[in-house]
mmCIF file of C-alpha atoms in Angstrom:
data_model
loop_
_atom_site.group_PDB
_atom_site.id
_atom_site.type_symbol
_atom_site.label_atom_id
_atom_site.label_comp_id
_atom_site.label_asym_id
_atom_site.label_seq_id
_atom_site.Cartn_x
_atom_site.Cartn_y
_atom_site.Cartn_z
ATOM 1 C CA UNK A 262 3.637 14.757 -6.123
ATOM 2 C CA UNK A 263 2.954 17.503 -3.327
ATOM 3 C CA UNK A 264 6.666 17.606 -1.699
ATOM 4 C CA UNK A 265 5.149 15.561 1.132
ATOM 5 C CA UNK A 266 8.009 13.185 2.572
ATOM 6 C CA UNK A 267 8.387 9.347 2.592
ATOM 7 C CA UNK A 268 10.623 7.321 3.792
ATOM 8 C CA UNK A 269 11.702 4.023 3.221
ATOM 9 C CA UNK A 270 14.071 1.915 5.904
ATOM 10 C CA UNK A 271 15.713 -1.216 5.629
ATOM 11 C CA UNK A 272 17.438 -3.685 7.783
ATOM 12 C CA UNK A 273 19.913 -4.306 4.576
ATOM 13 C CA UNK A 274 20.592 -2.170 1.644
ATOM 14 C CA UNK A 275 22.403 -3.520 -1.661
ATOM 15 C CA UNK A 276 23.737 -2.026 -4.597
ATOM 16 C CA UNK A 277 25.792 -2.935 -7.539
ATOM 17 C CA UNK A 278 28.225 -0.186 -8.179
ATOM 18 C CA UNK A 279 27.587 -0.720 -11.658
ATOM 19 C CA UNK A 280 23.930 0.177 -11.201
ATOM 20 C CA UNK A 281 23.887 2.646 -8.992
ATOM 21 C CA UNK A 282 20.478 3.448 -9.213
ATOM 22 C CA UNK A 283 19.234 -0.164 -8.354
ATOM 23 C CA UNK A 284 18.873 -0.419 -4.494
ATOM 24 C CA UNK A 285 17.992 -4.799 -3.430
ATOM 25 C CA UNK A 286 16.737 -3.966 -0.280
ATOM 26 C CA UNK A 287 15.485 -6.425 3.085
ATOM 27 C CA UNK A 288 13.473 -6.085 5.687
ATOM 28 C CA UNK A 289 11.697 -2.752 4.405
ATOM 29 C CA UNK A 290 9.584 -0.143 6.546
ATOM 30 C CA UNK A 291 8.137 2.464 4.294
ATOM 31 C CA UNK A 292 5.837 5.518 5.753
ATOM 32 C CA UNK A 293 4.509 7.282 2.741
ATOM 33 C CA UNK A 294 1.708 9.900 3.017
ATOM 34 C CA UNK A 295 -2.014 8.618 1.632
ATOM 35 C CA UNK A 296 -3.883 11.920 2.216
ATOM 36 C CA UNK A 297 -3.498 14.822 4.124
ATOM 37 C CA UNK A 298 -3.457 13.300 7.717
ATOM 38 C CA UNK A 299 -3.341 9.952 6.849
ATOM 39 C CA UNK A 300 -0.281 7.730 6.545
ATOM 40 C CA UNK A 301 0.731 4.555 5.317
ATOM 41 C CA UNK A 302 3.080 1.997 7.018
ATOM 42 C CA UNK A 303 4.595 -0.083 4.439
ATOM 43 C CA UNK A 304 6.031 -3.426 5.530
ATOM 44 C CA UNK A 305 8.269 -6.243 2.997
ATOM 45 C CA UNK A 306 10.139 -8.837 3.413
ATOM 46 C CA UNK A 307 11.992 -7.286 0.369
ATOM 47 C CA UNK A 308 11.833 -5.276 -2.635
ATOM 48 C CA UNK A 309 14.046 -3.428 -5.093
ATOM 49 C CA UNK A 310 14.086 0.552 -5.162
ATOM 50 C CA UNK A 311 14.735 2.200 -8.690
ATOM 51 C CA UNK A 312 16.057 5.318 -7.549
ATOM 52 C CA UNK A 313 15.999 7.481 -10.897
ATOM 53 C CA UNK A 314 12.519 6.031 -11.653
ATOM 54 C CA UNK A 315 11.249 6.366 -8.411
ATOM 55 C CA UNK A 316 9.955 3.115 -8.069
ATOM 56 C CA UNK A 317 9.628 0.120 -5.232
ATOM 57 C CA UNK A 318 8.895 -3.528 -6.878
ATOM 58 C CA UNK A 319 8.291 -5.868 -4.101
ATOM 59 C CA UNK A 320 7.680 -9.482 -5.114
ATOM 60 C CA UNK A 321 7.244 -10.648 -1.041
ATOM 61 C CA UNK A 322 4.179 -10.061 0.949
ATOM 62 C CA UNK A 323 3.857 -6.857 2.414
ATOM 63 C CA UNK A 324 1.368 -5.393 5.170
ATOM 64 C CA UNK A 325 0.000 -1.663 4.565
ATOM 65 C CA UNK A 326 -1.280 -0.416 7.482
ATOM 66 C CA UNK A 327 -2.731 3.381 7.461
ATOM 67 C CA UNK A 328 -3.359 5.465 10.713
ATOM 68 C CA UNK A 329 -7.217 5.487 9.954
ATOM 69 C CA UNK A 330 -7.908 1.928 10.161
ATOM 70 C CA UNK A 331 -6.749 0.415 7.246
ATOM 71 C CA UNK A 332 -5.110 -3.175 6.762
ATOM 72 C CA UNK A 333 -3.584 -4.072 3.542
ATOM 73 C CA UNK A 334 -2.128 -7.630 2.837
ATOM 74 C CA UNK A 335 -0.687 -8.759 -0.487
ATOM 75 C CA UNK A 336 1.220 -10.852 -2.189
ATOM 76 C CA UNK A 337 3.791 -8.668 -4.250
ATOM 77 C CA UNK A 338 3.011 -5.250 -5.354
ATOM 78 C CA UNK A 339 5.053 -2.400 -7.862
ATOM 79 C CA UNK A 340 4.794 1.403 -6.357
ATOM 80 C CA UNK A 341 5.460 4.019 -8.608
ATOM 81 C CA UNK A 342 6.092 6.662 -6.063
ATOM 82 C CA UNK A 343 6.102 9.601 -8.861
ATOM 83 C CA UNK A 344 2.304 8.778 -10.278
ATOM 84 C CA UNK A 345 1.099 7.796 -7.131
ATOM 85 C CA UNK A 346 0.088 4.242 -8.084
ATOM 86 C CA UNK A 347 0.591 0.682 -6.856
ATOM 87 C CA UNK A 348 -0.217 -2.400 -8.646
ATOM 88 C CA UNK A 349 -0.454 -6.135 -7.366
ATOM 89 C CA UNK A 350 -1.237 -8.748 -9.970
ATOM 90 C CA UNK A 351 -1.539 -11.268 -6.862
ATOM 91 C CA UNK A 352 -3.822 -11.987 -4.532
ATOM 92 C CA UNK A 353 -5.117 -9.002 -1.608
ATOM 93 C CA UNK A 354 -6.650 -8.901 1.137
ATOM 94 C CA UNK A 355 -8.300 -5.282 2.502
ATOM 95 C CA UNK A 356 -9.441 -4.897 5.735
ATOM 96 C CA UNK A 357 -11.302 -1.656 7.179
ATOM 97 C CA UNK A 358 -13.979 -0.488 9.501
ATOM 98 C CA UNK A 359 -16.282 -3.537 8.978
ATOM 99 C CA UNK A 360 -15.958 -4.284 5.694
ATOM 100 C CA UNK A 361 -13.561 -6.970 4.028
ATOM 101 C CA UNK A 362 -12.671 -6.633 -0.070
ATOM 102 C CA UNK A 363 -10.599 -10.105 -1.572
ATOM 103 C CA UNK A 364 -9.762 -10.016 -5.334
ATOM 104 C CA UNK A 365 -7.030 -11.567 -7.108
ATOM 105 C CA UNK A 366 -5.564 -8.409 -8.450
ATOM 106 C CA UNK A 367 -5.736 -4.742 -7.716
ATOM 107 C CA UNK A 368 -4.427 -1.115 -8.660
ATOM 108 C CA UNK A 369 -4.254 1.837 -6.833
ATOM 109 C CA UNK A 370 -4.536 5.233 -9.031
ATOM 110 C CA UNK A 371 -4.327 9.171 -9.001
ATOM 111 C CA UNK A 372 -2.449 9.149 -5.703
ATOM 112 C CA UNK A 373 -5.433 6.623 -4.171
ATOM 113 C CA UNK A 374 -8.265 8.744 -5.100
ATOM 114 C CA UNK A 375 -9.421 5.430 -7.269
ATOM 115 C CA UNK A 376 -8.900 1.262 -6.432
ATOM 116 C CA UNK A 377 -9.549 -0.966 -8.956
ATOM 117 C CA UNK A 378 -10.113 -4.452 -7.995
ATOM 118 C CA UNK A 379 -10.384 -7.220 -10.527
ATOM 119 C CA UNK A 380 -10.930 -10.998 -10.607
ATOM 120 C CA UNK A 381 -12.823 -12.916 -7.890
ATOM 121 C CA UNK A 382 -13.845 -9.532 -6.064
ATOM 122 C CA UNK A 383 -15.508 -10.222 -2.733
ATOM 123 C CA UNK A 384 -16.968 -8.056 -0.593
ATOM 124 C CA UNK A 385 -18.325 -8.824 2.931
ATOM 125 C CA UNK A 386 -19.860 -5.779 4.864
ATOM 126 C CA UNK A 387 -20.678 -6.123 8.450
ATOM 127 C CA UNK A 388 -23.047 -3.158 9.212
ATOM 128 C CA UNK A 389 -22.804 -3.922 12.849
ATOM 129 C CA UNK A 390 -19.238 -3.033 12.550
ATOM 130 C CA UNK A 391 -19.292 -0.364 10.582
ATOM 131 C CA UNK A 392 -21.700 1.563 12.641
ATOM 132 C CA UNK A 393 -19.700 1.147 15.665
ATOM 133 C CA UNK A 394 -16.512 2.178 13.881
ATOM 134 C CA UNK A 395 -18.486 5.255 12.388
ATOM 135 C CA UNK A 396 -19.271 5.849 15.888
ATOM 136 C CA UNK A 397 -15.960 5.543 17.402
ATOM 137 C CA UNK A 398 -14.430 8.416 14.630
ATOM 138 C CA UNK A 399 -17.587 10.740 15.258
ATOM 139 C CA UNK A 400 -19.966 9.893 11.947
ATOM 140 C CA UNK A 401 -23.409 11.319 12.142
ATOM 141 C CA UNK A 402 -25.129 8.091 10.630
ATOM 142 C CA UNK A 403 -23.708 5.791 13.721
ATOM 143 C CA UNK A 404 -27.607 5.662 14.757
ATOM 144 C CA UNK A 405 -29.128 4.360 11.175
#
Protein backbone atom coordinates (compact mmCIF):
# COMPACT_ATOMS: atom_id res chain seq x y z
CA UNK A 1 0.00 0.00 0.00
CA UNK A 2 3.19 2.31 0.57
CA UNK A 3 5.19 1.39 -2.84
CA UNK A 4 7.39 -0.77 -0.60
CA UNK A 5 8.63 -3.88 -2.76
CA UNK A 6 7.95 -7.66 -2.45
CA UNK A 7 8.96 -10.27 -4.09
CA UNK A 8 7.87 -13.57 -4.64
CA UNK A 9 10.33 -16.54 -6.20
CA UNK A 10 9.62 -19.84 -7.28
CA UNK A 11 11.42 -22.93 -8.22
CA UNK A 12 8.43 -23.48 -10.97
CA UNK A 13 6.06 -21.06 -12.42
CA UNK A 14 2.76 -22.16 -14.41
CA UNK A 15 0.33 -20.48 -16.38
CA UNK A 16 -2.50 -21.27 -18.64
CA UNK A 17 -2.33 -18.99 -21.58
CA UNK A 18 -5.90 -18.79 -21.36
CA UNK A 19 -5.66 -17.27 -17.89
CA UNK A 20 -3.03 -15.25 -17.98
CA UNK A 21 -3.45 -13.76 -14.83
CA UNK A 22 -3.44 -17.14 -12.85
CA UNK A 23 0.23 -17.97 -11.92
CA UNK A 24 0.33 -22.20 -10.13
CA UNK A 25 3.43 -21.69 -8.62
CA UNK A 26 6.10 -24.38 -6.49
CA UNK A 27 8.50 -24.10 -4.22
CA UNK A 28 7.71 -20.31 -3.27
CA UNK A 29 10.08 -17.73 -1.37
CA UNK A 30 8.24 -14.54 -0.74
CA UNK A 31 10.02 -11.38 1.16
CA UNK A 32 7.28 -8.90 1.72
CA UNK A 33 7.77 -5.86 4.02
CA UNK A 34 5.78 -6.11 7.68
CA UNK A 35 6.79 -2.65 9.00
CA UNK A 36 9.26 -0.26 8.37
CA UNK A 37 12.47 -2.35 9.11
CA UNK A 38 10.99 -5.45 9.47
CA UNK A 39 10.58 -8.16 6.84
CA UNK A 40 8.87 -11.21 6.25
CA UNK A 41 10.28 -14.44 4.65
CA UNK A 42 7.51 -16.31 3.18
CA UNK A 43 8.08 -20.01 2.53
CA UNK A 44 5.30 -22.75 0.50
CA UNK A 45 5.39 -25.69 -0.81
CA UNK A 46 2.92 -24.05 -3.31
CA UNK A 47 0.36 -21.56 -3.94
CA UNK A 48 -1.44 -19.81 -6.76
CA UNK A 49 -0.73 -15.96 -7.52
CA UNK A 50 -3.78 -13.90 -8.94
CA UNK A 51 -1.92 -11.35 -10.62
CA UNK A 52 -4.78 -8.68 -11.42
CA UNK A 53 -6.16 -9.25 -7.88
CA UNK A 54 -3.07 -9.23 -6.24
CA UNK A 55 -3.50 -12.17 -4.36
CA UNK A 56 -1.35 -15.47 -3.11
CA UNK A 57 -3.74 -18.57 -1.98
CA UNK A 58 -1.55 -21.18 -0.59
CA UNK A 59 -3.31 -24.37 0.51
CA UNK A 60 0.39 -26.10 1.71
CA UNK A 61 2.13 -25.26 4.87
CA UNK A 62 4.15 -22.35 4.82
CA UNK A 63 6.86 -20.91 7.37
CA UNK A 64 6.85 -16.94 7.96
CA UNK A 65 9.80 -15.98 9.39
CA UNK A 66 10.37 -12.02 10.13
CA UNK A 67 13.88 -10.44 10.82
CA UNK A 68 12.74 -9.51 14.47
CA UNK A 69 12.18 -12.84 15.81
CA UNK A 70 9.16 -14.04 14.54
CA UNK A 71 8.16 -17.75 13.51
CA UNK A 72 5.01 -18.37 11.73
CA UNK A 73 3.78 -21.97 10.85
CA UNK A 74 0.47 -22.78 9.18
CA UNK A 75 -1.40 -24.89 7.45
CA UNK A 76 -2.71 -22.95 4.27
CA UNK A 77 -3.21 -19.31 4.27
CA UNK A 78 -4.88 -16.54 1.42
CA UNK A 79 -2.70 -13.08 1.21
CA UNK A 80 -4.32 -10.30 -0.22
CA UNK A 81 -1.26 -8.31 -0.94
CA UNK A 82 -3.41 -5.00 -1.87
CA UNK A 83 -5.36 -4.79 1.78
CA UNK A 84 -2.60 -6.03 3.57
CA UNK A 85 -4.33 -9.10 5.05
CA UNK A 86 -3.77 -12.84 5.36
CA UNK A 87 -6.20 -15.35 6.45
CA UNK A 88 -5.70 -19.12 7.52
CA UNK A 89 -8.83 -21.04 8.38
CA UNK A 90 -6.32 -23.94 9.56
CA UNK A 91 -4.43 -24.58 12.24
CA UNK A 92 -1.13 -21.94 13.38
CA UNK A 93 1.40 -22.00 15.24
CA UNK A 94 3.26 -18.41 16.40
CA UNK A 95 6.37 -18.36 17.89
CA UNK A 96 8.22 -15.11 19.33
CA UNK A 97 10.43 -13.84 22.06
CA UNK A 98 9.08 -16.23 24.77
CA UNK A 99 5.77 -16.46 24.13
CA UNK A 100 3.87 -19.25 22.03
CA UNK A 101 0.03 -18.40 20.53
CA UNK A 102 -1.89 -21.91 18.92
CA UNK A 103 -5.45 -21.35 17.56
CA UNK A 104 -7.20 -23.09 14.93
CA UNK A 105 -7.74 -20.11 12.75
CA UNK A 106 -6.33 -16.66 12.37
CA UNK A 107 -6.41 -13.26 10.32
CA UNK A 108 -4.03 -10.76 9.88
CA UNK A 109 -5.54 -7.05 9.25
CA UNK A 110 -4.73 -3.30 8.35
CA UNK A 111 -1.32 -4.26 6.98
CA UNK A 112 -0.63 -6.36 10.55
CA UNK A 113 -1.42 -3.59 12.80
CA UNK A 114 -4.30 -6.18 14.22
CA UNK A 115 -4.24 -10.45 14.57
CA UNK A 116 -7.20 -12.04 15.24
CA UNK A 117 -7.00 -15.45 16.54
CA UNK A 118 -10.04 -17.64 16.94
CA UNK A 119 -10.91 -21.16 18.14
CA UNK A 120 -8.83 -23.09 20.70
CA UNK A 121 -6.50 -19.94 21.35
CA UNK A 122 -3.56 -20.84 23.56
CA UNK A 123 -1.20 -18.82 24.90
CA UNK A 124 1.94 -19.89 26.85
CA UNK A 125 4.26 -16.98 28.08
CA UNK A 126 7.60 -17.76 29.44
CA UNK A 127 8.68 -14.55 31.32
CA UNK A 128 12.10 -15.96 31.73
CA UNK A 129 12.35 -15.77 28.06
CA UNK A 130 10.95 -12.84 27.36
CA UNK A 131 13.08 -10.85 29.65
CA UNK A 132 16.16 -12.17 28.20
CA UNK A 133 14.95 -11.51 24.66
CA UNK A 134 13.89 -7.89 25.83
CA UNK A 135 17.33 -7.76 26.98
CA UNK A 136 19.10 -8.98 24.02
CA UNK A 137 17.11 -6.04 21.63
CA UNK A 138 17.85 -3.27 24.38
CA UNK A 139 14.20 -3.05 26.39
CA UNK A 140 14.31 -1.01 29.51
CA UNK A 141 12.03 -3.53 31.55
CA UNK A 142 14.74 -6.56 31.01
CA UNK A 143 15.32 -6.08 34.97
CA UNK A 144 11.42 -6.42 36.19
Amino acid sequence: KDGRPYSVNATRAIQDFDKQDIVNLDGIDAKMPVEAANWARVEAVSGVYDRKANTLDVPTDILVTTTDGLVAKLKSAFLDINNGSLKSAAPVDIQAHGSRITADSMAVLDNGKRVVFETRVRVHIDPIQMKAAQAARGGTNASN
